[in-house]
Amino acid sequence: MTRDEKIEELTEVLSAGKVFTQQAKERIEEKTDEQLDYILSPIDQCIYLEACAGSGKTEVLGLKAAYEICRWISRQTGIAVLTFTNEATATIADRVSSFYGKPVPSNHFIGTFSSFVHGHIAQRFGYKFYDIPGDRTDKSFRIIDSDTNPYGNQWLNNYRLEFPFPKQTIYASQLYYKGSCKDWFVSQGESTKSLTEMYNSVECQQYIAEIRRRKNAPYLFQLNYLKDQIKECKLKFWHDGFANFDDMNLIAHRCLRDEIICHFIAKKFPVIMIDECQDLSANELNILSLLITAGVTVHYIGDLHQAIYSFKDSCPALFLDHLTTHHFETMHLSQNFRSTQKIVDFSRKMGGIDYSISGSVESKCGNYDCCYVEYDDDEKDAIMAFTDMLNRFDIPINDAVVLVRTQTAKQKLSHGPSNDHKTHPIINAIQLWQQNEPVARQTALSLLAYQLQRWMGFHGKSNNYYYSDEVCPNVVSWRLLLRNILVELCSDPVMTTVDELTYGSWYSKNKERVISVIAHHLNTIGQDLPVITIRTPKGTAKQPMVQIVLPEEEQLCVETIHSVKGGTFDAVLLLSSPDARGKTGFWENWLKSDDESGRIGYVACTRPRYLLCWGVGNLSDDQRRKLEELGLAKLNNDTP
Ligand SMILES: Nc1ncnc2c1ncn2[C@@H]1O[C@H](COP(=O)(O)OP(=O)(O)OP(=O)(O)O)[C@@H](O)[C@H]1O
């Protein structure tokens, strides 16, 4: 088929029996040959569409789904279009209906993978395999979060894992199975641990040895016994009608091992399309394998170079095996509509991608599309240099982002008062509080807390308003206390007057009042302010007071890499941790393309349109050469 014939075929099918807007026509005409080829690809062949970053996956999937729905005849069967988040579902549903032009018939399903698995499989048929008590009319599973607190939910004691792990009680709700390594894990708070590793730990082995010795029973508590206990604990949980979120995939898998059920689902949804397929976990792939074997055609769209959810048990190697086992045909989208060619080339190199990708965005920053800046001790110096670049290239600060690897790094950069503000913490806190803007107010609270910490001698973290339980029972009351102090200080015009004053004169007018307001509020939480004297900081007495505003770098949005997956910005500062202790947040690890750390770096580097800047701690000559060979230009203070 020629390009024109492809466009004609698509337009004809989509416009049949309805008004087709000019805009919809133009959207079809702008599609590349690769995009059109996929949209018109056979629906009875399993296909993996390997789509590079910025290639318009969602638009293409939306158009493909709309095209197939238009051609669909049966009213009893349909297509399932699956994503991984509610937000992604809303976007894809919107694309499908904009091309389809009317509400999508209810025999088709557009939703998240889990809503499909829960609603159409596990909740519908699970009771057949786990005899949920007869007195329950509702045969569905109640989902119990793995972080449900056992202290407030005594009934969870019925589902304790009966195995002597030292100093630890494990509940069925906390157990989940990772299909990639065929092992059970326990999820408690932030941590997830393999039960086999816990069993083999020195502490556990010593504990078991002691029990064996005491009972004179050397055969007790073997690893197989632990595995049996896990199964028993889970089965009891399921039989009583409970399951955690991950269990639903195992229950669905059990249902699909029943041939009748599997063929029923395969008949109802003979075609399944999955966006962002690189995020599929091993257990989810196992479900899809059963459906494919029962005759379902699956289309995957995604980018394995962006697989960054190993914590959810997604694993590119397993995915590739799955494609081979089920004889998938691979197609490509290799035009990136998001970024300049330099950014595309650099990310392709760091991602170890072996096919060529073309970028479509015209450069704004010339030689500095891809650059790096070194910082000494303070990452904020890199932010400052980046902000200068934004100004020079006329990129609005709101269209730029600083990307970091962890929430902790994000908080540190978002709310910590800068050293400049710490010379006059109280004055600056008063000024920032009056600006009535969230970041300014958070910084104001933090500055006041910083001063109180110094006066009172307690220690807290800068990203948590220096809160310490030595002073206040909880962080909420602490924040409230800080707020009340600032409200009172700001209500006094003598405190807020800045014009024509020197710092020295402000301190002499206000120091007594500052102490009395703070002492009064501390008394409300049962604390005394030690006897202190406020002095004008050295060298500032004669300086005229200035009205401070937050420097621009503090208004820059700081985000974690995981939270911007799928997003687009004009400019990105990818900030490395100062050293390799930062593991996946350290720049050298972003160059390991076979590793998840490399993929995390790749996701970050493919977000910007015009400017990609790496912020790294001081480099050796060798390291500098390495970055420059890859295509990053060094940013000097006098650049460009
Ligand atoms: N044929 C096309 N012509 C022009 N623009 C296009 C075309 N196809 C897609 N685009 C645009 O390219 C941009 C990037 O698309 P999108 O954000 O969907 O990429 P993506 O494939 O999801 O990327 P990533 O995986 O990196 O998040 C969107 O603004 C989209 O409208």
XYZ file of C-alpha atoms and ligand atoms in Angstrom:
671
model
C 0.000 0.000 0.000
C 1.261 3.507 -0.733
C 1.223 6.173 1.963
C -1.830 7.819 0.384
C -3.674 4.506 0.276
C -2.925 3.908 3.943
C -4.265 7.330 4.895
C -7.308 6.780 2.720
C -8.054 3.377 4.275
C -7.748 4.786 7.773
C -9.869 7.848 7.047
C -12.536 5.771 5.343
C -12.917 3.349 8.248
C -12.846 6.040 10.929
C -15.225 8.414 9.185
C -17.877 5.848 8.232
C -21.327 6.935 9.411
C -20.262 10.048 11.297
C -19.045 13.598 10.970
C -15.276 13.549 10.673
C -13.612 16.832 11.601
C -10.871 18.526 9.628
C -8.709 18.352 12.742
C -9.104 14.563 12.931
C -8.135 14.322 9.255
C -5.007 16.375 9.833
C -4.062 14.232 12.795
C -4.138 11.189 10.550
C -2.210 12.855 7.751
C 0.675 13.869 10.033
C 1.368 10.260 11.007
C 4.673 8.780 9.879
C 4.881 5.653 7.734
C 5.961 3.625 10.744
C 2.955 4.836 12.721
C 0.565 4.110 9.852
C 2.057 0.650 9.327
C 1.416 -0.251 12.920
C -2.116 1.142 12.910
C -2.944 -0.971 9.870
C -1.094 -4.053 11.152
C -2.978 -7.390 11.427
C -5.093 -7.888 14.519
C -4.717 -11.666 14.465
C -0.946 -11.570 14.977
C 0.775 -10.872 18.323
C 2.855 -7.716 17.837
C 5.360 -5.866 19.995
C 5.629 -2.231 18.929
C 9.019 -1.128 20.183
C 8.537 2.613 20.420
C 11.383 4.976 21.251
C 10.970 7.814 23.740
C 8.828 10.683 22.452
C 7.431 8.672 19.553
C 3.786 9.306 20.380
C 2.909 5.847 21.710
C -0.359 6.856 23.286
C -1.622 8.656 20.205
C -0.752 5.666 18.015
C -2.348 3.161 20.362
C -5.453 5.355 20.619
C -5.733 5.509 16.845
C -5.121 1.770 16.415
C -7.779 0.940 18.997
C -10.302 3.333 17.407
C -9.615 1.848 13.959
C -10.124 -1.727 15.207
C -13.241 -0.811 17.202
C -14.734 0.709 14.017
C -14.122 -2.565 12.171
C -15.371 -4.770 15.021
C -18.575 -6.611 14.258
C -19.482 -8.748 17.290
C -21.467 -7.159 20.137
C -20.665 -9.961 22.582
C -16.899 -9.775 22.327
C -14.492 -6.861 22.424
C -11.018 -5.396 22.649
C -9.345 -4.719 26.009
C -7.035 -1.687 25.980
C -4.980 -1.764 29.163
C -2.700 0.725 30.916
C -1.116 0.891 34.364
C -2.519 4.041 35.948
C -5.895 5.739 36.079
C -4.330 8.837 34.548
C -2.994 6.856 31.583
C -6.402 5.220 31.187
C -8.072 8.635 31.046
C -5.618 9.793 28.359
C -6.031 6.714 26.192
C -9.820 6.680 26.593
C -9.850 10.292 25.489
C -7.725 9.527 22.383
C -9.846 6.519 21.433
C -13.102 8.430 21.687
C -11.729 11.461 19.855
C -10.884 9.238 16.862
C -13.906 6.965 17.249
C -16.174 10.014 17.407
C -18.887 8.574 19.695
C -19.051 6.656 22.985
C -17.125 3.382 22.785
C -19.561 0.388 22.950
C -19.527 -1.444 26.276
C -18.351 -4.768 24.830
C -14.895 -3.168 24.702
C -12.882 -2.430 27.836
C -10.500 0.482 28.398
C -8.972 0.435 31.854
C -6.036 -0.480 34.027
C -4.469 -3.917 33.881
C -5.445 -4.548 37.490
C -9.061 -3.491 37.036
C -9.246 -5.973 34.143
C -7.673 -8.780 36.157
C -9.741 -8.067 39.262
C -13.084 -7.375 37.587
C -13.092 -9.878 34.745
C -11.112 -12.736 36.254
C -10.128 -12.904 39.948
C -13.234 -11.401 41.587
C -15.521 -13.105 39.112
C -14.191 -16.663 39.312
C -11.771 -16.789 42.276
C -14.391 -18.079 44.723
C -14.545 -21.327 42.745
C -11.045 -22.227 43.905
C -11.044 -20.764 47.393
C -14.227 -21.728 49.149
C -15.133 -18.394 50.677
C -17.489 -19.082 53.668
C -20.977 -20.137 52.604
C -22.644 -17.523 54.798
C -21.156 -14.719 52.694
C -23.475 -13.735 49.895
C -20.731 -11.562 48.434
C -18.141 -13.970 47.054
C -15.558 -11.351 46.208
C -12.204 -10.933 47.956
C -11.712 -8.047 50.350
C -8.456 -6.322 49.422
C -6.216 -5.839 52.446
C -3.291 -3.481 51.931
C 0.123 -4.853 52.852
C 0.598 -1.865 55.175
C -2.628 -2.464 57.130
C -1.557 -1.998 60.711
C -1.895 -5.291 62.640
C -2.154 -3.421 65.983
C -5.382 -1.729 65.002
C -6.615 -4.894 63.263
C -6.369 -7.721 65.742
C -8.144 -10.096 63.356
C -4.935 -10.185 61.290
C -3.483 -12.372 64.065
C -5.473 -15.223 62.525
C -3.220 -14.924 59.486
C 0.199 -14.885 61.077
C 2.999 -16.782 59.404
C 3.772 -19.619 61.824
C 7.521 -19.605 61.638
C 10.051 -18.453 64.226
C 11.679 -15.433 62.621
C 13.534 -13.654 65.412
C 11.850 -10.487 66.714
C 9.359 -10.364 63.893
C 5.763 -11.262 63.191
C 4.746 -11.605 59.568
C 1.127 -11.528 58.385
C -0.453 -12.970 55.222
C -1.311 -9.452 54.063
C 2.416 -8.623 53.922
C 3.444 -11.641 51.850
C 3.750 -11.458 48.113
C 5.216 -13.635 45.411
C 7.773 -12.405 42.889
C 7.396 -14.478 39.745
C 10.772 -13.305 38.380
C 12.739 -15.110 41.103
C 10.013 -17.536 42.219
C 10.355 -16.477 45.831
C 8.104 -15.031 48.507
C 8.811 -11.580 49.863
C 7.606 -9.683 52.877
C 6.665 -6.037 52.537
C 6.816 -4.067 55.784
C 6.764 -0.286 55.623
C 9.384 0.872 53.138
C 11.286 -2.420 53.130
C 10.759 -5.571 51.112
C 12.799 -8.650 51.907
C 13.098 -12.093 50.404
C 11.949 -14.736 52.874
C 14.667 -17.102 51.683
C 17.294 -14.466 52.437
C 15.718 -13.758 55.800
C 15.768 -17.491 56.530
C 19.439 -17.801 55.557
C 20.522 -14.764 57.572
C 22.982 -15.459 60.377
C 20.565 -14.090 62.966
C 17.732 -16.399 61.872
C 19.963 -19.454 61.534
C 21.385 -18.916 65.026
C 17.886 -18.520 66.421
C 16.703 -21.736 64.759
C 19.854 -23.596 65.873
C 19.099 -22.560 69.440
C 15.518 -23.878 69.244
C 16.742 -27.139 67.686
C 19.300 -27.544 70.435
C 16.812 -26.767 73.196
C 14.238 -29.206 71.847
C 16.847 -31.705 70.810
C 15.201 -31.808 67.368
C 17.816 -31.088 64.655
C 15.300 -31.555 61.800
C 13.047 -28.640 62.859
C 12.395 -25.572 60.691
C 13.935 -26.527 57.360
C 13.500 -24.163 54.384
C 10.835 -26.431 52.862
C 8.863 -26.210 56.064
C 8.937 -22.398 55.766
C 7.644 -22.641 52.187
C 4.798 -24.918 53.275
C 3.892 -22.530 56.064
C 3.780 -19.575 53.657
C 1.394 -21.457 51.388
C -0.785 -22.482 54.299
C -0.902 -18.947 55.641
C -1.859 -17.494 52.245
C -4.454 -20.153 51.507
C -6.171 -19.572 54.841
C -6.266 -15.841 54.040
C -7.765 -16.433 50.597
C -10.215 -19.092 51.769
C -11.533 -16.593 54.300
C -12.134 -14.115 51.475
C -9.122 -11.791 51.901
C -6.293 -10.963 49.511
C -3.714 -8.239 49.087
C -3.411 -6.384 45.790
C -0.657 -8.624 44.413
C -2.504 -11.788 45.395
C -5.170 -10.940 42.841
C -2.753 -11.778 40.004
C -2.043 -15.178 41.578
C -5.747 -15.821 42.054
C -6.426 -14.768 38.434
C -3.667 -17.097 37.280
C -5.275 -19.933 39.210
C -8.628 -19.172 37.537
C -7.062 -19.161 34.061
C -5.427 -22.520 34.628
C -8.976 -23.792 34.410
C -9.458 -24.369 30.695
C -13.128 -23.439 30.604
C -12.581 -20.101 32.340
C -9.529 -19.305 30.244
C -11.378 -19.965 26.992
C -14.354 -17.965 28.214
C -12.133 -14.891 28.780
C -10.248 -15.499 25.536
C -13.544 -15.540 23.663
C -14.865 -12.434 25.381
C -11.651 -10.439 24.746
C -9.930 -11.982 21.726
C -7.673 -8.891 21.430
C -5.740 -7.218 24.239
C -3.597 -4.100 23.737
C -1.215 -2.956 26.445
C 0.432 0.454 26.688
C 3.777 0.867 28.529
C 4.245 -2.906 28.332
C 7.753 -2.643 29.826
C 6.027 -2.205 33.197
C 4.406 -5.670 33.150
C 5.450 -7.755 36.140
C 6.390 -11.419 35.919
C 3.044 -12.459 37.417
C 1.175 -10.309 34.908
C 3.148 -11.839 32.029
C 2.185 -15.292 33.320
C -1.494 -14.339 33.099
C -1.028 -13.066 29.546
C 0.831 -16.242 28.566
C -2.186 -18.345 29.500
C -4.504 -16.070 27.531
C -2.251 -16.070 24.450
C -2.101 -19.869 24.581
C -5.910 -19.872 24.640
C -5.961 -17.857 21.409
C -5.893 -14.196 22.469
C -3.947 -11.824 20.207
C -1.864 -9.390 22.266
C -0.363 -6.110 21.067
C 2.282 -4.582 23.316
C 3.445 -0.990 22.979
C 6.388 0.217 25.003
C 10.073 0.843 25.407
C 12.195 -1.662 27.304
C 14.846 1.021 27.769
C 12.369 2.724 30.066
C 11.744 -0.312 32.310
C 12.348 1.185 35.765
C 9.868 -0.740 37.911
C 11.931 -3.664 39.159
C 10.367 -2.988 42.590
C 7.090 -4.047 40.970
C 8.874 -7.111 39.535
C 9.031 -5.972 35.926
C 12.063 -7.355 34.166
C 13.113 -6.761 30.513
C 14.797 -10.185 30.188
C 11.586 -11.995 31.106
C 9.614 -9.818 28.738
C 11.952 -10.696 25.851
C 11.645 -14.419 26.658
C 7.887 -14.037 26.649
C 8.018 -12.440 23.155
C 10.124 -15.313 21.818
C 7.960 -18.017 23.408
C 4.808 -16.611 21.857
C 6.321 -15.716 18.449
C 5.656 -11.998 18.592
C 6.433 -9.918 15.538
C 8.356 -6.741 16.369
C 7.624 -3.379 14.768
C 9.317 -0.027 15.506
C 8.587 3.636 16.025
C 11.907 5.388 15.631
C 11.053 9.053 15.281
C 11.260 11.128 18.437
C 8.925 14.143 18.322
C 9.956 15.462 21.706
C 13.650 16.351 21.554
C 16.440 17.873 19.485
C 18.714 15.547 17.506
C 21.599 16.115 19.934
C 19.506 15.065 22.915
C 18.195 12.060 20.970
C 21.730 10.998 19.970
C 23.097 11.386 23.461
C 20.282 9.391 25.095
C 20.458 6.717 22.421
C 24.149 6.263 23.150
C 23.704 6.093 26.897
C 20.745 3.722 26.522
C 22.827 1.375 24.324
C 20.137 1.513 21.607
C 21.281 -0.088 18.376
C 18.795 1.403 15.896
C 18.871 4.996 14.685
C 16.357 7.497 16.039
C 15.595 10.830 14.476
C 14.815 13.900 16.547
C 12.325 16.443 15.258
C 12.766 19.512 17.436
C 14.885 22.426 16.293
C 17.748 23.311 18.614
C 17.556 26.430 20.788
C 20.790 26.048 22.669
C 23.259 25.237 19.884
C 26.268 23.428 21.307
C 24.694 23.317 24.734
C 21.639 21.115 24.008
C 23.474 18.500 26.067
C 25.828 19.815 28.712
C 27.110 19.218 32.228
C 28.013 21.367 35.183
C 30.180 20.416 38.148
C 29.367 21.394 41.719
C 31.656 21.478 44.775
C 29.777 20.678 47.975
C 26.398 22.140 47.300
C 24.100 20.811 44.572
C 22.389 24.186 44.613
C 25.392 25.647 42.778
C 24.484 23.420 39.843
C 20.897 24.655 40.047
C 22.137 28.229 39.940
C 24.244 27.558 36.811
C 21.268 25.805 35.204
C 19.005 28.779 35.965
C 21.534 31.037 34.222
C 21.329 28.800 31.159
C 17.542 29.066 31.164
C 17.793 32.846 31.174
C 20.365 32.926 28.421
C 18.344 30.690 26.154
C 15.050 32.281 27.064
C 13.498 29.136 28.477
C 10.733 29.895 31.018
C 11.539 28.551 34.471
C 8.097 26.934 34.670
C 8.923 24.732 31.692
C 12.097 23.429 33.317
C 12.624 20.820 36.010
C 15.361 19.527 38.279
C 15.327 15.727 38.399
C 16.677 13.725 41.310
C 16.556 10.041 42.116
C 14.966 9.945 45.575
C 12.223 11.628 47.583
C 14.810 12.533 50.213
C 16.914 14.400 47.645
C 13.788 16.113 46.390
C 12.803 17.285 49.863
C 16.296 18.482 50.595
C 16.297 20.685 47.532
C 12.707 21.783 47.769
C 12.411 23.102 51.283
C 15.819 23.516 52.900
C 16.596 27.167 53.564
C 19.702 28.262 51.698
C 22.783 29.398 53.570
C 22.192 32.964 52.412
C 18.970 33.144 54.376
C 20.532 31.777 57.515
C 22.420 34.983 58.331
C 19.180 36.646 59.446
C 16.861 33.674 59.912
C 14.148 35.487 61.839
C 14.055 38.551 59.580
C 14.047 36.397 56.472
C 11.389 34.114 57.892
C 9.153 37.132 58.544
C 9.698 38.447 55.021
C 9.110 35.111 53.334
C 6.006 34.386 55.396
C 4.448 37.603 54.164
C 4.924 36.542 50.541
C 2.054 34.109 51.085
C 3.315 31.588 48.546
C 3.771 27.886 49.403
C 7.513 27.491 48.813
C 8.277 30.838 50.488
C 6.144 29.887 53.502
C 7.758 26.463 53.845
C 11.162 28.118 53.758
C 9.999 30.654 56.372
C 8.881 27.878 58.739
C 12.147 26.091 58.186
C 14.214 29.207 58.915
C 12.399 29.921 62.159
C 12.815 26.271 63.181
C 16.507 26.454 62.300
C 16.926 29.424 64.654
C 14.978 27.697 67.471
C 17.118 24.600 67.078
C 20.242 26.684 67.559
C 18.882 28.531 70.562
C 17.433 25.469 72.278
C 20.096 22.925 71.311
C 17.904 20.151 69.859
C 18.563 18.393 66.555
C 16.163 17.715 63.731
C 16.191 17.290 59.981
C 16.151 20.334 57.723
C 13.538 18.759 55.451
C 11.167 18.296 58.405
C 11.254 21.778 59.946
C 14.080 20.588 62.214
C 11.439 18.728 64.183
C 12.631 16.847 67.251
C 10.460 14.819 69.622
C 12.536 16.203 72.513
C 10.648 19.466 72.100
C 7.210 18.661 70.786
C 5.042 15.514 70.729
C 4.457 15.495 66.986
C 5.435 17.272 63.797
C 1.963 18.659 63.146
C 1.883 20.563 66.462
C 5.440 21.679 65.792
C 4.486 23.132 62.424
C 1.462 24.796 63.984
C 3.622 26.336 66.675
C 6.029 27.734 64.078
C 3.119 29.093 62.097
C 1.582 30.791 65.131
C 4.879 32.463 65.982
C 5.235 33.812 62.449
C 1.633 35.005 62.305
C 2.151 36.960 65.507
C 5.509 38.396 64.466
C 4.089 39.439 61.094
C 1.108 41.156 62.695
C 3.464 43.735 64.207
C 4.231 46.592 61.765
C 7.498 47.355 63.561
C 8.734 43.853 62.691
C 7.689 44.020 59.072
C 9.070 47.463 58.301
C 12.231 47.249 56.237
C 12.442 50.575 54.401
C 15.390 52.755 55.254
C 16.481 50.568 58.148
C 19.830 48.924 58.741
C 19.998 45.389 60.124
C 21.467 46.825 63.315
C 18.512 49.148 63.873
C 15.986 46.378 63.188
C 17.575 44.106 65.782
C 17.739 46.824 68.430
C 14.055 47.719 67.903
C 12.731 44.138 67.785
C 14.974 41.746 69.675
C 13.081 41.885 73.005
C 9.726 41.465 71.326
C 10.970 38.505 69.200
C 12.132 36.741 72.353
C 8.900 37.393 74.215
C 6.658 36.182 71.351
C 8.686 33.007 70.892
C 8.918 32.313 74.627
C 5.160 32.743 74.976
C 4.379 30.249 72.199
C 6.911 27.726 73.471
C 5.182 27.848 76.844
C 1.986 26.611 75.200
C 3.751 23.304 74.485
C 5.407 23.206 77.881
C 8.834 24.397 76.738
C 10.990 27.265 78.000
C 13.187 29.374 75.792
C 16.644 29.410 77.406
C 18.041 32.810 78.338
C 19.396 34.228 75.100
C 20.579 37.545 73.735
C 19.972 38.426 70.115
C 22.911 40.234 68.549
C 23.181 41.706 65.095
C 25.223 39.205 63.033
C 28.813 40.284 62.559
C 29.466 42.745 59.758
C 25.802 43.415 58.994
C 24.888 46.135 61.543
C 25.342 49.007 59.116
C 24.025 47.231 56.021
C 20.736 48.569 54.720
C 17.986 45.971 55.018
C 16.849 44.331 51.820
C 13.571 42.713 51.023
C 14.477 39.146 50.152
C 12.813 37.067 47.530
C 13.549 33.432 46.929
C 16.270 33.129 44.325
C 14.945 31.706 41.115
C 16.584 28.351 41.569
C 14.263 27.740 44.520
C 11.224 28.267 42.384
C 12.348 25.624 39.967
C 10.299 22.521 40.220
C 12.197 19.544 41.694
C 10.868 16.075 40.881
C 11.953 12.475 41.172
C 12.791 10.693 37.913
C 10.089 8.067 38.469
C 7.404 10.718 38.856
C 8.093 12.318 35.441
C 8.019 9.111 33.391
C 5.938 9.958 30.328
C 6.394 13.715 30.860
C 7.918 16.473 28.692
C 9.826 19.643 29.731
C 11.714 22.326 27.812
C 14.791 21.861 29.981
C 15.976 19.261 32.477
C 18.744 19.461 35.049
C 19.530 15.861 35.949
C 21.205 16.132 39.303
C 23.551 13.341 40.355
C 24.222 12.439 43.966
C 27.715 13.616 44.969
C 29.137 10.084 45.093
C 28.502 6.439 44.292
C 26.743 5.866 47.621
C 23.778 7.324 45.729
C 23.717 4.072 43.635
C 21.030 4.567 40.978
C 21.223 8.334 41.537
C 24.924 8.564 40.721
C 25.859 9.593 37.174
C 28.398 6.812 36.515
C 25.640 4.255 37.029
C 23.445 5.997 34.454
C 25.970 4.866 31.874
C 25.327 1.164 32.589
C 22.782 0.597 29.867
C 22.140 -3.059 30.791
C 21.200 -2.150 34.299
C 18.121 -0.544 35.795
C 20.253 2.429 36.900
C 21.068 3.023 33.200
C 17.390 2.889 32.319
C 16.559 5.360 35.098
C 19.149 7.750 33.619
C 17.696 7.138 30.157
C 14.141 8.023 31.245
C 15.450 11.296 32.722
C 17.542 12.198 29.653
C 14.648 11.688 27.253
C 12.330 14.214 28.976
C 13.658 17.574 27.646
C 12.828 19.275 24.376
C 15.774 21.691 24.173
C 18.169 21.459 27.061
C 19.590 18.520 28.954
C 22.097 19.393 31.659
C 23.775 16.939 34.032
C 24.721 18.317 37.448
C 27.612 16.243 38.814
C 30.034 16.536 41.749
C 33.643 17.470 40.963
C 35.127 15.203 38.284
C 38.577 13.841 37.543
C 40.079 14.561 34.113
C 39.215 11.027 32.998
C 35.627 11.371 34.053
C 35.346 14.714 32.314
C 36.696 13.199 29.105
C 34.192 10.351 29.379
C 31.234 12.714 29.580
C 32.494 14.900 26.771
C 33.068 11.896 24.501
C 29.470 10.938 25.075
C 28.360 14.349 23.831
C 27.970 16.547 26.915
C 29.528 20.022 26.596
C 31.147 21.490 29.694
C 29.308 24.455 31.103
C 31.713 27.102 32.359
C 30.794 30.093 34.441
C 31.184 32.304 31.381
C 29.228 29.999 29.020
C 28.154 30.561 26.319
N 3.351 11.977 13.581
C 3.494 12.941 14.479
N 3.720 14.188 14.074
C 3.891 15.180 14.965
N 3.846 15.019 16.288
C 3.626 13.794 16.749
C 3.444 12.686 15.883
N 3.261 11.574 16.635
C 3.322 11.990 17.937
N 3.553 13.303 18.010
C 3.710 14.122 19.230
O 4.913 13.739 19.869
C 4.872 14.066 21.239
C 5.462 12.962 22.060
O 4.524 11.969 22.245
P 4.284 11.211 23.635
O 4.492 12.114 24.779
O 2.988 10.477 23.500
O 5.497 10.224 23.540
P 5.705 8.831 24.186
O 5.925 7.893 23.081
O 4.662 8.493 25.183
O 7.092 9.130 24.911
P 7.768 8.543 26.257
O 7.723 7.066 26.192
O 9.154 9.072 26.149
O 7.048 9.118 27.408
C 3.402 14.373 21.539
O 3.262 15.776 21.665
C 2.678 13.856 20.300
O 1.484 14.571 20.022
